[in-house]
């Protein structure tokens, strides 16, 4: 039932538009307008050239240990991964600049939060993939595809459904048509999923070093042919709703000592805190309370000051008032249309932790 039919006549056409370019100062309404129109938008100057070079330097030891091409001896996977492409994970442990400038980037998180909150979506998100896509040439183009096929049930939702996956493709060298710039069929995000398109309908997403290509899971795309002898350098950051299984098992990859250097928002993003999709009592927990308590990322003063005997101590009253206030705020936020964005990320994380502990203690 999850398969997309392959015997349907191919009649869909691109929208004929060039990919729009925006900056971190562009209002989100405008960013999303362009993104939804074509399925992709270029985010200019997310990194400075110096920051991009620094990340490249910090990842040298990681990249040196990775072979080009797929590690799996399967012809389809080998072709999809690219015979001359280096796909290295474990970036977060190796690059402080990656953590500071990408993982903690407010603009990136604002896009994710809006995408996974609007239209009745789950309201929470986490990291699926953080890896290099460094493609040397000459190398043939990647097969065109939609990223949502990683999660087959989403194929049944059609183009009007919510996003299963979004990706930020950061250029660590200039992206040109001749060196394998990602190719997009603009507007294919609005096509029925049985329309697969062809390479002649694509356009190259050409970018300068430090730019980023944002694509949704519905748009048809693929890595372009690298006709040169040089390497097209890229890092992909892929994000999914937090009720879906990520492509990479970040909690088994990232060291706890590295995670302790991150903000609470970033800790939750990489799976070291519990997830709270809309309507869920909590996912990715330990003993039905936030994972951060089990990992020692929170000392959690509620646990230290509450008198679990008769509940009459002064610490209990102070903390209970805080719990009650935060629970009240939770219901107010939940009643707002489309689960409006909560501005204070740190307080939101604390809110979830306190509420889950309160629920597990008194219910």
Coordinates of C-alpha atoms in Angstrom, one line a residue:
X1 CA 0.0 0.0 0.0
X2 CA 3.0 2.3 0.5
X3 CA 4.3 1.9 -3.0
X4 CA 4.0 4.8 -5.5
X5 CA 2.7 3.6 -8.9
X6 CA 5.2 3.4 -11.6
X7 CA 2.9 2.9 -14.6
X8 CA 1.4 6.4 -14.6
X9 CA 2.1 8.6 -17.7
X10 CA 4.7 11.3 -16.9
X11 CA 3.1 14.6 -17.7
X12 CA 4.2 17.0 -14.9
X13 CA 6.3 20.1 -15.8
X14 CA 8.5 22.4 -13.7
X15 CA 7.3 25.8 -12.6
X16 CA 9.9 27.5 -14.7
X17 CA 11.3 29.6 -11.8
X18 CA 14.9 30.1 -10.7
X19 CA 15.6 29.2 -7.1
X20 CA 15.1 32.2 -4.9
X21 CA 17.9 33.5 -2.7
X22 CA 17.4 34.8 0.8
X23 CA 19.5 35.7 3.8
X24 CA 19.3 35.2 7.6
X25 CA 17.7 38.7 7.8
X26 CA 14.8 37.7 5.4
X27 CA 11.5 37.3 7.3
X28 CA 10.5 33.7 7.7
X29 CA 7.2 34.3 5.8
X30 CA 9.2 35.2 2.7
X31 CA 11.6 32.3 3.2
X32 CA 8.7 29.8 3.4
X33 CA 6.9 31.5 0.5
X34 CA 9.8 30.8 -1.9
X35 CA 10.5 27.4 -0.4
X36 CA 7.0 26.1 -0.8
X37 CA 6.8 27.6 -4.3
X38 CA 9.7 25.6 -5.7
X39 CA 10.6 23.1 -3.0
X40 CA 14.0 24.6 -2.5
X41 CA 15.5 28.0 -1.6
X42 CA 19.1 29.2 -1.3
X43 CA 20.2 30.6 2.0
X44 CA 23.0 33.1 1.4
X45 CA 26.0 33.5 3.6
X46 CA 25.0 31.2 6.4
X47 CA 28.7 30.7 7.0
X48 CA 31.5 33.1 6.2
X49 CA 34.2 31.7 3.9
X50 CA 36.6 31.7 7.0
X51 CA 34.1 29.7 9.0
X52 CA 33.7 27.2 6.2
X53 CA 37.4 26.8 5.9
X54 CA 37.8 26.3 9.6
X55 CA 35.2 23.5 9.7
X56 CA 37.0 21.9 6.7
X57 CA 40.3 22.0 8.6
X58 CA 38.8 20.6 11.8
X59 CA 37.3 17.7 9.9
X60 CA 40.5 16.7 8.1
X61 CA 41.3 13.8 10.5
X62 CA 37.7 12.5 10.3
X63 CA 37.7 12.6 6.5
X64 CA 41.1 10.9 6.2
X65 CA 39.7 7.8 7.7
X66 CA 36.7 7.5 5.3
X67 CA 36.9 5.8 1.9
X68 CA 35.2 7.1 -1.2
X69 CA 32.1 5.4 -2.3
X70 CA 29.6 3.1 -0.5
X71 CA 30.8 0.7 2.2
X72 CA 28.0 -1.6 1.2
X73 CA 28.7 -3.7 -1.9
X74 CA 25.4 -3.3 -3.5
X75 CA 25.2 -1.8 -7.1
X76 CA 22.2 0.4 -6.4
X77 CA 23.6 1.8 -3.1
X78 CA 27.0 2.3 -4.7
X79 CA 25.5 4.3 -7.5
X80 CA 23.3 6.3 -5.1
X81 CA 26.1 7.1 -2.7
X82 CA 28.5 8.1 -5.5
X83 CA 31.6 6.1 -6.3
X84 CA 33.9 9.1 -5.7
X85 CA 31.9 10.7 -2.8
X86 CA 33.1 10.8 0.8
X87 CA 30.2 10.5 3.2
X88 CA 31.7 11.0 6.7
X89 CA 29.6 11.3 9.8
X90 CA 30.8 12.0 13.4
X91 CA 31.2 15.7 12.5
X92 CA 29.9 17.0 15.9
X93 CA 32.7 15.4 17.9
X94 CA 35.4 16.7 15.5
X95 CA 34.4 20.3 14.8
X96 CA 33.7 23.0 17.4
X97 CA 33.0 25.5 14.7
X98 CA 30.4 23.1 13.2
X99 CA 28.8 22.9 16.6
X100 CA 28.8 26.7 17.2
X101 CA 27.9 27.9 13.7
X102 CA 25.6 25.2 12.4
X103 CA 24.2 23.1 15.2
X104 CA 23.5 26.2 17.3
X105 CA 22.4 28.4 14.4
X106 CA 19.2 30.3 15.4
X107 CA 18.0 30.8 11.8
X108 CA 18.3 27.0 11.1
X109 CA 16.3 26.2 14.2
X110 CA 13.7 28.8 13.4
X111 CA 13.1 27.2 10.0
X112 CA 12.9 23.7 11.6
X113 CA 10.5 24.8 14.3
X114 CA 8.2 26.5 12.0
X115 CA 8.2 23.7 9.4
X116 CA 7.5 21.0 12.0
X117 CA 4.9 23.1 13.9
X118 CA 2.7 24.5 11.2
X119 CA -0.3 22.7 9.6
X120 CA -1.0 20.5 12.6
X121 CA 2.5 18.9 12.5
X122 CA 4.0 17.3 15.5
X123 CA 5.8 20.4 16.8
X124 CA 9.1 18.8 17.6
X125 CA 12.1 17.8 15.5
X126 CA 15.6 16.3 15.8
X127 CA 18.7 15.6 13.8
X128 CA 18.6 12.8 11.3
X129 CA 22.0 13.2 9.5
X130 CA 25.1 15.4 9.7
X131 CA 27.6 14.2 7.2
X132 CA 29.8 15.3 4.3
X133 CA 28.9 14.9 0.7
X134 CA 32.3 15.5 -0.8
X135 CA 32.1 14.5 -4.5
X136 CA 35.2 14.2 -6.5
X137 CA 35.2 14.0 -10.3
X138 CA 34.7 12.9 -12.8
X139 CA 31.5 11.3 -11.4
X140 CA 28.1 10.6 -13.0
X141 CA 25.0 12.3 -11.6
X142 CA 23.0 10.8 -8.8
X143 CA 19.6 9.3 -9.6
X144 CA 16.8 11.8 -9.1
X145 CA 14.7 11.1 -6.0
X146 CA 12.5 12.5 -3.2
X147 CA 13.9 12.3 0.3
X148 CA 10.5 11.4 1.9
X149 CA 10.8 7.9 0.5
X150 CA 12.9 7.1 3.6
X151 CA 9.5 7.1 5.4
X152 CA 7.1 5.2 3.1
X153 CA 3.8 6.1 4.9
X154 CA 4.4 9.7 3.9
X155 CA 3.9 8.7 0.3
X156 CA 0.3 8.2 1.0
X157 CA -0.2 11.8 2.3
X158 CA 0.5 13.3 -1.1
X159 CA 2.0 16.7 -1.9
X160 CA -0.3 18.5 0.5
X161 CA 1.0 16.4 3.5
X162 CA 3.4 17.6 6.1
X163 CA 7.1 17.3 5.6
X164 CA 8.8 14.0 6.6
X165 CA 12.3 15.4 6.2
X166 CA 14.1 18.6 5.3
X167 CA 17.7 19.1 4.4
X168 CA 20.2 21.9 4.6
X169 CA 23.1 21.4 2.1
X170 CA 26.0 23.7 3.0
X171 CA 28.5 24.6 0.3
X172 CA 32.1 24.2 1.5
X173 CA 33.3 25.0 -2.0
X174 CA 31.5 26.8 -4.8
X175 CA 28.7 24.8 -6.3
X176 CA 28.8 25.1 -10.1
X177 CA 26.9 23.2 -12.8
X178 CA 30.2 21.6 -14.0
X179 CA 31.3 20.3 -10.6
X180 CA 28.1 18.6 -9.4
X181 CA 25.9 21.3 -8.0
X182 CA 22.7 19.7 -6.6
X183 CA 20.0 19.6 -9.3
X184 CA 16.4 20.5 -8.6
X185 CA 13.1 20.3 -10.4
X186 CA 11.5 23.5 -9.3
X187 CA 7.8 23.0 -8.3
X188 CA 8.1 19.2 -8.2
X189 CA 7.2 19.4 -4.5
X190 CA 3.6 20.1 -5.7
X191 CA 3.4 17.2 -8.1
X192 CA 1.6 13.9 -7.4
X193 CA 4.3 11.5 -6.1
X194 CA 3.8 9.2 -9.1
X195 CA 5.4 11.9 -11.2
X196 CA 9.1 11.3 -11.1
X197 CA 10.5 13.9 -13.6
X198 CA 13.7 13.6 -15.6
X199 CA 17.2 15.1 -15.7
X200 CA 16.2 17.5 -18.5
X201 CA 13.7 19.2 -16.2
X202 CA 16.4 20.0 -13.5
X203 CA 18.3 23.2 -12.9
X204 CA 21.6 23.4 -10.9
X205 CA 21.5 25.0 -7.4
X206 CA 24.7 27.1 -7.9
X207 CA 26.1 28.6 -4.7
X208 CA 29.1 30.3 -3.3
X209 CA 31.2 28.8 -0.4
X210 CA 29.2 29.4 2.8
X211 CA 25.8 29.4 1.2
X212 CA 23.2 26.7 2.0
X213 CA 20.5 25.0 -0.1
X214 CA 17.3 24.2 1.8
X215 CA 15.1 21.5 0.3
X216 CA 12.0 19.7 1.5
X217 CA 11.4 16.0 1.3
X218 CA 8.9 16.3 -1.5
X219 CA 11.0 18.0 -4.1
X220 CA 12.8 15.9 -6.8
X221 CA 16.5 16.4 -6.8
X222 CA 19.9 14.7 -7.1
X223 CA 23.6 15.4 -7.0
X224 CA 24.7 16.7 -10.3
X225 CA 27.4 15.3 -12.6
X226 CA 30.9 16.4 -11.6
X227 CA 32.7 16.9 -14.9
X228 CA 35.9 18.3 -13.3
X229 CA 38.9 16.8 -11.6
X230 CA 38.1 18.7 -8.4
X231 CA 36.1 18.0 -5.3
X232 CA 32.7 19.6 -4.7
X233 CA 32.6 19.9 -0.9
X234 CA 29.3 19.8 1.0
X235 CA 27.8 19.0 4.4
X236 CA 24.2 17.9 4.7
X237 CA 22.2 18.5 7.8
X238 CA 18.9 16.6 7.6
X239 CA 16.1 17.0 10.1
X240 CA 13.0 14.9 10.8
X241 CA 10.0 15.0 13.1
X242 CA 11.1 13.7 16.5
X243 CA 8.7 10.7 16.3
X244 CA 10.6 9.3 13.3
X245 CA 13.8 7.2 13.4
X246 CA 16.8 9.3 12.3
X247 CA 19.2 8.0 9.6
X248 CA 22.2 8.3 12.0
X249 CA 22.2 7.1 15.6
X250 CA 23.7 10.3 17.1
X251 CA 23.6 9.2 20.8
X252 CA 25.8 6.3 19.9
X253 CA 28.2 8.5 18.0
X254 CA 28.5 11.8 19.9
X255 CA 30.5 11.7 23.1
X256 CA 28.8 12.8 26.3
X257 CA 31.7 15.2 27.0
X258 CA 30.9 16.9 23.6
X259 CA 27.2 17.1 24.4
X260 CA 27.8 18.9 27.7
X261 CA 29.3 21.8 25.7
X262 CA 26.0 22.2 23.8
X263 CA 22.9 24.3 24.7
X264 CA 19.8 22.4 25.9
X265 CA 18.2 23.0 22.5
X266 CA 21.1 21.4 20.7
X267 CA 21.3 18.5 23.2
X268 CA 17.6 17.7 22.5
X269 CA 18.3 18.2 18.7
X270 CA 20.9 15.4 18.8
X271 CA 18.9 13.0 20.9
X272 CA 20.4 13.5 24.4
X273 CA 17.1 14.9 25.8
X274 CA 13.6 13.4 25.5
X275 CA 11.2 14.4 22.7
X276 CA 7.8 15.8 23.1
X277 CA 5.7 15.8 19.9
X278 CA 2.3 17.3 20.0
X279 CA -0.1 15.2 22.1
X280 CA 2.7 12.8 23.3
X281 CA 3.5 12.1 26.9
X282 CA 7.1 12.0 25.9
X283 CA 9.3 9.8 23.7
X284 CA 13.0 8.7 24.1
X285 CA 12.7 8.7 27.9
X286 CA 14.2 6.8 30.9
X287 CA 11.6 5.6 33.5
X288 CA 9.1 8.0 31.8
X289 CA 11.1 11.1 32.7
X290 CA 13.4 13.2 30.6
X291 CA 16.5 11.4 29.4
X292 CA 18.7 14.3 30.4
X293 CA 18.2 13.4 34.1
X294 CA 19.5 9.9 33.5
X295 CA 22.5 11.3 31.6
X296 CA 23.3 13.8 34.3
X297 CA 22.7 16.8 32.0
X298 CA 20.3 18.2 34.5
X299 CA 20.6 18.1 38.3
X300 CA 16.9 19.0 38.4
X301 CA 16.3 21.0 41.5
X302 CA 12.7 19.8 41.7
X303 CA 14.0 16.3 42.6
X304 CA 16.4 17.8 45.2
X305 CA 13.9 20.0 47.0
X306 CA 10.5 18.2 46.9
X307 CA 9.4 16.5 50.0
X308 CA 7.9 13.3 48.6
X309 CA 6.6 12.3 52.0
X310 CA 3.9 14.8 53.1
X311 CA 4.8 17.5 50.6
X312 CA 4.7 20.2 53.2
X313 CA 8.3 21.5 53.0
X314 CA 9.0 25.1 51.9
X315 CA 11.0 23.8 48.9
X316 CA 8.0 21.7 47.9
X317 CA 5.7 24.7 47.8
X318 CA 8.1 26.9 45.8
X319 CA 8.8 24.2 43.3
X320 CA 5.1 23.1 43.0
X321 CA 4.2 26.7 42.2
X322 CA 6.7 26.7 39.4
X323 CA 5.4 23.4 38.2
X324 CA 1.8 24.7 38.2
X325 CA 2.7 27.9 36.4
X326 CA 4.6 26.0 33.7
X327 CA 1.7 23.5 33.3
X328 CA -0.7 26.4 32.9
X329 CA 1.6 27.9 30.3
X330 CA 1.8 24.6 28.5
X331 CA -2.0 24.4 28.0
X332 CA -2.1 28.0 26.9
X333 CA 0.5 27.4 24.3
X334 CA -1.2 24.1 23.2
X335 CA -4.5 26.0 22.6
X336 CA -2.8 28.5 20.3
X337 CA -3.5 28.0 16.6
X338 CA -0.9 25.9 14.8
X339 CA 1.1 25.6 18.1
X340 CA 2.8 29.0 17.8
X341 CA 6.6 29.1 18.2
X342 CA 7.8 29.5 21.8
X343 CA 10.6 32.1 21.7
X344 CA 12.5 31.0 24.8
X345 CA 14.0 27.6 23.8
X346 CA 15.8 27.1 27.1
X347 CA 12.6 27.6 29.1
X348 CA 10.7 25.3 26.8
X349 CA 13.2 22.5 27.5
X350 CA 12.9 23.1 31.2
X351 CA 9.1 23.2 31.0
X352 CA 9.0 19.8 29.4
X353 CA 11.4 18.3 32.0
X354 CA 9.4 19.6 35.0
X355 CA 6.0 18.7 33.5
X356 CA 7.2 15.1 32.8
X357 CA 8.6 14.7 36.3
X358 CA 5.5 16.1 37.8
X359 CA 3.3 13.6 35.8
X360 CA 5.5 10.6 36.7
X361 CA 5.5 11.6 40.4
X362 CA 1.8 12.3 41.0
X363 CA 0.0 10.2 38.5

